[in-house]
Each structure stands twice: as structure tokens, then as C-alpha cells.
Amino acid sequence: MPHLEPRTISVPAHLRDQVADALRAALIAGELRPGVVYSAPALAAELGVSATPVREAMLDLAREGLVEAVRNKGFRITEMTDRDLDEFTELRTLIEVPTVGRVTETAGGGQLEALRPLARRIVTAAREGDVLAYLEADHRFHLELLGLAGNTRLVEVVADLRKRSRLYGLGSLKETGRLVSSAEEHVELLDLMLAGEARAAEDCMRRHLAHLRTLWADGRPDPAPEDEQPSALSPALRPGGHR
């Protein structure tokens, strides 16, 4: 039997990814508050998993700048500044607006029409007030649309920017009815692209991102008081839970 060097056997990547997605959703929903320190065992109990995938997921979120490790305590949710929001919006605008114009001119009608079910799903989720379903469909729509440009690195960069920008504001949008208006912009964008209106499609994407910037600012939660204790997470956020 050969001698093997000691190695750390990590949890299955899919479970860690599911936990990370659940924690991102909790951030967006406002259930994880900026400034509050959360321990991996406590979050694991809330999510119905062991502490190991939670700890690894939190380390992933730390690399994205969403949390920071607090020695012997857990992880503190970081705060988003106005400058952070401005920079994320500027970067996404610089990348996504011209890409939409290029895809309008190069993609086939069938490729664009294949995105129609996702656009409809976004609107349906908005009308039903299902923020998590909205996020999932919105994520797929934008990245699959950008994927039609044929640049894998571009899609990876935007996916990372989306994670870091935390789409704050969707919860408050649901309460005010503005979520449906935001959702319908996806249908408008797709219709313009199918009509071959490249410049109009670029303008639509630019407006959509500008709206998101406003929503992030409006929906950004206030920092928690220093003595605030972690509260329970929604059961719907559990990996594999009902959404």
C-alpha cells in the first residue's frame, strides 16, 4: 500500500454551493444583517445541514467580499457603501450594454426566443411575490443572454459582479409592487433584440441597470446595532427547501 500525504477531504461541492446560494438569498432577503456575527454551527442548525458545508460556503462568500471572518466567533456580514454600488453598476454597464448590442446583431432569432420562457418566469415570479424564484430566473436570463456573445470569461466576470452586488431591494420591491415593473423590463429587452433594434436594446439594458442601482440603495438594510443577536432564517432558504 503506497503512503499517501495527508489531505483534507472536503464536503461535496454541490452541497457547499447550495448552502452558499441559500446564504446569498438570506442576505438579499435581509435575514442576514450587516454588522451581525453569525457562527457556522448556528447557521447550520437553521439550514438543516452540518457545520462543515456552512463554514466552507462562508469562506466562499468571504472571497466575494460578502462576509469577513471574525476569529473564534464566526463571520460578520459586511456593509455595502454607495461607492461599492456605483462601481458595481458602472462595471456591469460597461460590459453588459455593448454586449447586448452585439448579441442583437449576431444571435439568431431562435437563440433569443429560447430565452422567452425565462423572461416569462421572471414576470410570473414577480407577480407571485416569489423573490427567490425571481432571482434564480433573473440570474439564468442575464448570464445565458450574455453567453450568446461566445465569451466565457465575460460571463464569469458578470456572474462574479452579480454575486458581489447582492441585488438588495427586491424584498421592498415586492411590497411596493415595483418588482413586476422591473421584471417586465426583461420582456421589453428581449422583444427589442428580436426586432433587431440594437441601439434601443442597449438603452433598455442601461436603464435596467440604472434602476437596479436605485433599488440596491433603497433596499440596502441599515447596519445592525452592536448588540443585535442573529435571528432565525426562513425555512424556504434551506437547501432543497420549498420556494
mmCIF file of C-alpha atoms in Angstrom:
data_model
loop_
_atom_site.group_PDB
_atom_site.id
_atom_site.type_symbol
_atom_site.label_atom_id
_atom_site.label_comp_id
_atom_site.label_asym_id
_atom_site.label_seq_id
_atom_site.Cartn_x
_atom_site.Cartn_y
_atom_site.Cartn_z
ATOM 1 C CA MET A 1 0.000 0.000 0.000
ATOM 2 C CA PRO A 2 1.585 3.330 -1.020
ATOM 3 C CA HIS A 3 1.951 6.059 1.564
ATOM 4 C CA LEU A 4 -0.335 9.000 0.849
ATOM 5 C CA GLU A 5 0.282 12.515 2.033
ATOM 6 C CA PRO A 6 -2.404 13.828 4.408
ATOM 7 C CA ARG A 7 -5.129 15.649 2.521
ATOM 8 C CA THR A 8 -8.294 17.401 3.565
ATOM 9 C CA ILE A 9 -11.399 15.731 2.188
ATOM 10 C CA SER A 10 -13.934 18.493 1.647
ATOM 11 C CA VAL A 11 -17.700 18.217 1.517
ATOM 12 C CA PRO A 12 -19.325 17.648 -1.891
ATOM 13 C CA ALA A 13 -19.090 20.825 -3.931
ATOM 14 C CA HIS A 14 -22.783 20.764 -4.794
ATOM 15 C CA LEU A 15 -23.799 20.909 -1.115
ATOM 16 C CA ARG A 16 -21.379 23.748 -0.395
ATOM 17 C CA ASP A 17 -22.733 25.605 -3.436
ATOM 18 C CA GLN A 18 -26.338 25.045 -2.324
ATOM 19 C CA VAL A 19 -25.530 26.406 1.128
ATOM 20 C CA ALA A 20 -23.722 29.409 -0.378
ATOM 21 C CA ASP A 21 -26.746 30.128 -2.589
ATOM 22 C CA ALA A 22 -29.061 29.876 0.437
ATOM 23 C CA LEU A 23 -26.875 32.309 2.385
ATOM 24 C CA ARG A 24 -26.785 34.765 -0.535
ATOM 25 C CA ALA A 25 -30.584 34.565 -0.710
ATOM 26 C CA ALA A 26 -30.778 35.278 3.025
ATOM 27 C CA LEU A 27 -28.551 38.314 2.502
ATOM 28 C CA ILE A 28 -30.797 39.619 -0.254
ATOM 29 C CA ALA A 29 -33.939 38.943 1.780
ATOM 30 C CA GLY A 30 -32.461 40.911 4.675
ATOM 31 C CA GLU A 31 -32.410 37.906 7.007
ATOM 32 C CA LEU A 32 -28.635 38.202 7.424
ATOM 33 C CA ARG A 33 -27.922 41.725 8.664
ATOM 34 C CA PRO A 34 -24.781 43.809 8.034
ATOM 35 C CA GLY A 35 -22.647 44.045 11.159
ATOM 36 C CA VAL A 36 -24.049 40.917 12.830
ATOM 37 C CA VAL A 37 -21.677 37.996 13.525
ATOM 38 C CA TYR A 38 -23.057 34.552 12.650
ATOM 39 C CA SER A 39 -21.488 31.273 13.726
ATOM 40 C CA ALA A 40 -21.269 28.324 11.352
ATOM 41 C CA PRO A 41 -22.921 25.875 13.820
ATOM 42 C CA ALA A 42 -25.868 28.223 14.386
ATOM 43 C CA LEU A 43 -26.406 28.748 10.658
ATOM 44 C CA ALA A 44 -26.014 25.008 10.075
ATOM 45 C CA ALA A 45 -28.820 24.328 12.540
ATOM 46 C CA GLU A 46 -31.013 26.869 10.735
ATOM 47 C CA LEU A 47 -30.285 25.355 7.322
ATOM 48 C CA GLY A 48 -30.556 21.720 8.405
ATOM 49 C CA VAL A 49 -27.011 20.745 7.425
ATOM 50 C CA SER A 50 -23.733 20.124 9.237
ATOM 51 C CA ALA A 51 -21.362 22.949 10.120
ATOM 52 C CA THR A 52 -18.697 21.934 7.589
ATOM 53 C CA PRO A 53 -20.518 22.950 4.368
ATOM 54 C CA VAL A 54 -21.654 26.164 6.059
ATOM 55 C CA ARG A 55 -18.104 27.034 7.061
ATOM 56 C CA GLU A 56 -16.808 26.320 3.542
ATOM 57 C CA ALA A 57 -19.673 28.296 1.982
ATOM 58 C CA MET A 58 -18.928 31.248 4.259
ATOM 59 C CA LEU A 59 -15.299 31.142 3.157
ATOM 60 C CA ASP A 60 -16.529 31.330 -0.447
ATOM 61 C CA LEU A 61 -18.643 34.355 0.489
ATOM 62 C CA ALA A 62 -15.639 35.899 2.235
ATOM 63 C CA ARG A 63 -13.664 35.657 -1.011
ATOM 64 C CA GLU A 64 -16.535 37.506 -2.693
ATOM 65 C CA GLY A 65 -16.378 40.251 -0.068
ATOM 66 C CA LEU A 66 -19.840 39.496 1.334
ATOM 67 C CA VAL A 67 -18.640 38.461 4.805
ATOM 68 C CA GLU A 68 -15.473 38.679 6.870
ATOM 69 C CA ALA A 69 -14.107 36.120 9.299
ATOM 70 C CA VAL A 70 -14.139 37.026 12.999
ATOM 71 C CA ARG A 71 -11.636 34.969 14.958
ATOM 72 C CA ASN A 72 -13.230 32.420 17.317
ATOM 73 C CA LYS A 73 -16.712 33.804 16.641
ATOM 74 C CA GLY A 74 -17.802 33.240 13.065
ATOM 75 C CA PHE A 75 -18.465 35.571 10.167
ATOM 76 C CA ARG A 76 -19.629 39.176 10.100
ATOM 77 C CA ILE A 77 -21.812 40.400 7.232
ATOM 78 C CA THR A 78 -20.021 43.283 5.521
ATOM 79 C CA GLU A 79 -21.715 46.562 4.647
ATOM 80 C CA MET A 80 -22.176 47.941 1.134
ATOM 81 C CA THR A 81 -21.243 51.578 0.600
ATOM 82 C CA ASP A 82 -22.605 53.951 -2.038
ATOM 83 C CA ARG A 83 -19.228 53.793 -3.736
ATOM 84 C CA ASP A 84 -19.456 49.985 -3.887
ATOM 85 C CA LEU A 85 -22.865 50.229 -5.548
ATOM 86 C CA ASP A 86 -21.659 52.862 -8.024
ATOM 87 C CA GLU A 87 -18.632 50.791 -9.008
ATOM 88 C CA PHE A 88 -20.591 47.567 -9.494
ATOM 89 C CA THR A 89 -23.183 49.384 -11.609
ATOM 90 C CA GLU A 90 -20.518 51.096 -13.721
ATOM 91 C CA LEU A 91 -18.695 47.830 -14.381
ATOM 92 C CA ARG A 92 -21.849 45.964 -15.339
ATOM 93 C CA THR A 93 -22.920 48.830 -17.606
ATOM 94 C CA LEU A 94 -19.541 48.901 -19.362
ATOM 95 C CA ILE A 95 -19.747 45.155 -20.004
ATOM 96 C CA GLU A 96 -23.410 44.310 -20.489
ATOM 97 C CA VAL A 97 -24.708 47.253 -22.529
ATOM 98 C CA PRO A 98 -22.379 46.847 -25.544
ATOM 99 C CA THR A 99 -22.630 43.060 -25.288
ATOM 100 C CA VAL A 100 -26.411 43.252 -25.619
ATOM 101 C CA GLY A 101 -25.977 45.394 -28.728
ATOM 102 C CA ARG A 102 -23.522 42.919 -30.239
ATOM 103 C CA VAL A 103 -25.692 39.899 -29.439
ATOM 104 C CA THR A 104 -28.695 41.654 -31.016
ATOM 105 C CA GLU A 105 -26.752 41.885 -34.271
ATOM 106 C CA THR A 106 -25.180 38.409 -34.230
ATOM 107 C CA ALA A 107 -27.508 35.970 -32.465
ATOM 108 C CA GLY A 108 -30.142 34.027 -34.330
ATOM 109 C CA GLY A 109 -33.812 34.557 -33.647
ATOM 110 C CA GLY A 110 -34.117 31.014 -32.335
ATOM 111 C CA GLN A 111 -31.340 31.584 -29.807
ATOM 112 C CA LEU A 112 -33.019 34.711 -28.486
ATOM 113 C CA GLU A 113 -36.509 33.197 -28.496
ATOM 114 C CA ALA A 114 -35.159 30.340 -26.364
ATOM 115 C CA LEU A 115 -34.823 32.907 -23.561
ATOM 116 C CA ARG A 116 -38.560 33.702 -23.678
ATOM 117 C CA PRO A 117 -39.546 31.088 -21.035
ATOM 118 C CA LEU A 118 -37.026 32.586 -18.600
ATOM 119 C CA ALA A 119 -38.311 36.119 -19.227
ATOM 120 C CA ARG A 120 -41.860 34.914 -18.584
ATOM 121 C CA ARG A 121 -40.745 33.064 -15.454
ATOM 122 C CA ILE A 122 -39.237 36.289 -14.099
ATOM 123 C CA VAL A 123 -42.551 38.104 -14.607
ATOM 124 C CA THR A 124 -44.561 35.245 -13.079
ATOM 125 C CA ALA A 125 -42.310 35.122 -10.016
ATOM 126 C CA ALA A 126 -42.626 38.888 -9.622
ATOM 127 C CA ARG A 127 -46.423 38.779 -9.794
ATOM 128 C CA GLU A 128 -46.494 35.981 -7.213
ATOM 129 C CA GLY A 129 -44.057 37.837 -4.963
ATOM 130 C CA ASP A 130 -41.601 34.917 -5.063
ATOM 131 C CA VAL A 131 -38.286 36.744 -4.656
ATOM 132 C CA LEU A 132 -36.131 33.603 -4.683
ATOM 133 C CA ALA A 133 -37.698 32.278 -7.897
ATOM 134 C CA TYR A 134 -37.252 35.760 -9.380
ATOM 135 C CA LEU A 135 -33.558 35.733 -8.509
ATOM 136 C CA GLU A 136 -32.974 32.284 -9.981
ATOM 137 C CA ALA A 137 -34.704 33.100 -13.274
ATOM 138 C CA ASP A 138 -33.089 36.555 -13.475
ATOM 139 C CA HIS A 139 -29.640 35.043 -12.917
ATOM 140 C CA ARG A 140 -30.119 32.499 -15.696
ATOM 141 C CA PHE A 141 -31.652 35.010 -18.124
ATOM 142 C CA HIS A 142 -28.831 37.534 -17.875
ATOM 143 C CA LEU A 143 -25.982 35.021 -17.990
ATOM 144 C CA GLU A 144 -27.486 32.940 -20.801
ATOM 145 C CA LEU A 145 -28.118 36.120 -22.783
ATOM 146 C CA LEU A 146 -24.510 37.231 -22.333
ATOM 147 C CA GLY A 147 -23.386 33.700 -23.176
ATOM 148 C CA LEU A 148 -24.671 34.229 -26.723
ATOM 149 C CA ALA A 149 -21.682 36.544 -27.236
ATOM 150 C CA GLY A 150 -19.453 33.464 -27.069
ATOM 151 C CA ASN A 151 -17.098 34.880 -24.426
ATOM 152 C CA THR A 152 -16.899 32.570 -21.406
ATOM 153 C CA ARG A 153 -14.644 34.922 -19.433
ATOM 154 C CA LEU A 154 -17.113 37.780 -19.865
ATOM 155 C CA VAL A 155 -19.915 35.640 -18.432
ATOM 156 C CA GLU A 156 -17.723 34.632 -15.488
ATOM 157 C CA VAL A 157 -16.871 38.263 -14.714
ATOM 158 C CA VAL A 158 -20.522 39.342 -14.745
ATOM 159 C CA ALA A 159 -21.526 36.328 -12.643
ATOM 160 C CA ASP A 160 -18.958 37.397 -10.047
ATOM 161 C CA LEU A 161 -20.147 41.019 -10.133
ATOM 162 C CA ARG A 162 -23.734 39.867 -9.624
ATOM 163 C CA LYS A 163 -22.713 37.896 -6.538
ATOM 164 C CA ARG A 164 -20.820 40.817 -5.070
ATOM 165 C CA SER A 165 -23.526 43.403 -5.713
ATOM 166 C CA ARG A 166 -26.146 41.483 -3.708
ATOM 167 C CA LEU A 167 -29.282 42.667 -5.562
ATOM 168 C CA TYR A 168 -30.620 44.398 -2.468
ATOM 169 C CA GLY A 169 -34.075 45.895 -2.751
ATOM 170 C CA LEU A 170 -36.076 43.018 -4.190
ATOM 171 C CA GLY A 171 -37.902 42.441 -0.918
ATOM 172 C CA SER A 172 -39.041 46.053 -0.739
ATOM 173 C CA LEU A 173 -39.923 45.944 -4.438
ATOM 174 C CA LYS A 174 -42.306 43.086 -3.731
ATOM 175 C CA GLU A 175 -44.060 45.107 -1.043
ATOM 176 C CA THR A 176 -44.498 48.191 -3.253
ATOM 177 C CA GLY A 177 -45.418 46.364 -6.451
ATOM 178 C CA ARG A 178 -42.325 47.617 -8.272
ATOM 179 C CA LEU A 179 -40.975 44.088 -8.700
ATOM 180 C CA VAL A 180 -43.362 43.436 -11.606
ATOM 181 C CA SER A 181 -42.239 46.621 -13.370
ATOM 182 C CA SER A 182 -38.607 45.561 -13.054
ATOM 183 C CA ALA A 183 -39.463 42.060 -14.289
ATOM 184 C CA GLU A 184 -41.215 43.336 -17.394
ATOM 185 C CA GLU A 185 -38.023 45.106 -18.482
ATOM 186 C CA HIS A 186 -36.642 41.660 -19.346
ATOM 187 C CA VAL A 187 -39.501 41.032 -21.779
ATOM 188 C CA GLU A 188 -39.051 44.506 -23.276
ATOM 189 C CA LEU A 189 -35.330 43.878 -23.746
ATOM 190 C CA LEU A 190 -35.914 40.536 -25.433
ATOM 191 C CA ASP A 191 -38.546 41.993 -27.781
ATOM 192 C CA LEU A 192 -36.173 44.775 -28.847
ATOM 193 C CA MET A 193 -33.383 42.298 -29.515
ATOM 194 C CA LEU A 194 -35.662 40.052 -31.572
ATOM 195 C CA ALA A 195 -36.702 43.116 -33.586
ATOM 196 C CA GLY A 196 -33.036 43.796 -34.357
ATOM 197 C CA GLU A 197 -33.108 47.143 -32.535
ATOM 198 C CA ALA A 198 -29.543 47.029 -31.209
ATOM 199 C CA ARG A 199 -29.321 50.643 -30.007
ATOM 200 C CA ALA A 200 -32.742 50.526 -28.360
ATOM 201 C CA ALA A 201 -31.798 47.242 -26.672
ATOM 202 C CA GLU A 202 -28.632 48.864 -25.327
ATOM 203 C CA ASP A 203 -30.680 51.770 -23.960
ATOM 204 C CA CYS A 204 -33.087 49.314 -22.310
ATOM 205 C CA MET A 205 -30.244 47.438 -20.615
ATOM 206 C CA ARG A 206 -28.686 50.712 -19.486
ATOM 207 C CA ARG A 207 -31.996 51.798 -17.911
ATOM 208 C CA HIS A 208 -32.448 48.396 -16.291
ATOM 209 C CA LEU A 209 -29.048 48.560 -14.600
ATOM 210 C CA ALA A 210 -29.668 52.163 -13.509
ATOM 211 C CA HIS A 211 -32.963 51.056 -11.950
ATOM 212 C CA LEU A 212 -31.141 48.270 -10.121
ATOM 213 C CA ARG A 213 -28.661 50.783 -8.709
ATOM 214 C CA THR A 214 -31.563 52.748 -7.226
ATOM 215 C CA LEU A 215 -33.169 49.594 -5.886
ATOM 216 C CA TRP A 216 -29.939 48.465 -4.245
ATOM 217 C CA ALA A 217 -29.671 51.785 -2.439
ATOM 218 C CA ASP A 218 -33.343 51.847 -1.411
ATOM 219 C CA GLY A 219 -33.347 48.242 -0.253
ATOM 220 C CA ARG A 220 -29.975 48.210 1.483
ATOM 221 C CA PRO A 221 -30.567 47.347 5.146
ATOM 222 C CA ASP A 222 -29.280 49.604 7.899
ATOM 223 C CA PRO A 223 -26.311 48.291 9.893
ATOM 224 C CA ALA A 224 -27.477 46.301 12.892
ATOM 225 C CA PRO A 225 -26.918 47.589 16.450
ATOM 226 C CA GLU A 226 -23.788 46.171 18.033
ATOM 227 C CA ASP A 227 -25.807 44.080 20.490
ATOM 228 C CA GLU A 228 -28.257 42.642 17.936
ATOM 229 C CA GLN A 229 -28.491 38.859 18.062
ATOM 230 C CA PRO A 230 -28.818 36.679 14.949
ATOM 231 C CA SER A 231 -32.439 35.904 14.095
ATOM 232 C CA ALA A 232 -33.943 32.803 12.525
ATOM 233 C CA LEU A 233 -33.797 32.233 8.778
ATOM 234 C CA SER A 234 -36.819 31.455 6.643
ATOM 235 C CA PRO A 235 -37.342 27.683 6.110
ATOM 236 C CA ALA A 236 -37.694 28.427 2.376
ATOM 237 C CA LEU A 237 -33.991 29.280 2.280
ATOM 238 C CA ARG A 238 -32.871 25.798 3.274
ATOM 239 C CA PRO A 239 -31.001 23.878 0.558
ATOM 240 C CA GLY A 240 -33.643 21.878 -1.278
ATOM 241 C CA GLY A 241 -36.421 23.614 0.640
ATOM 242 C CA HIS A 242 -39.729 24.773 -0.788
ATOM 243 C CA ARG A 243 -39.551 28.045 -2.695
#
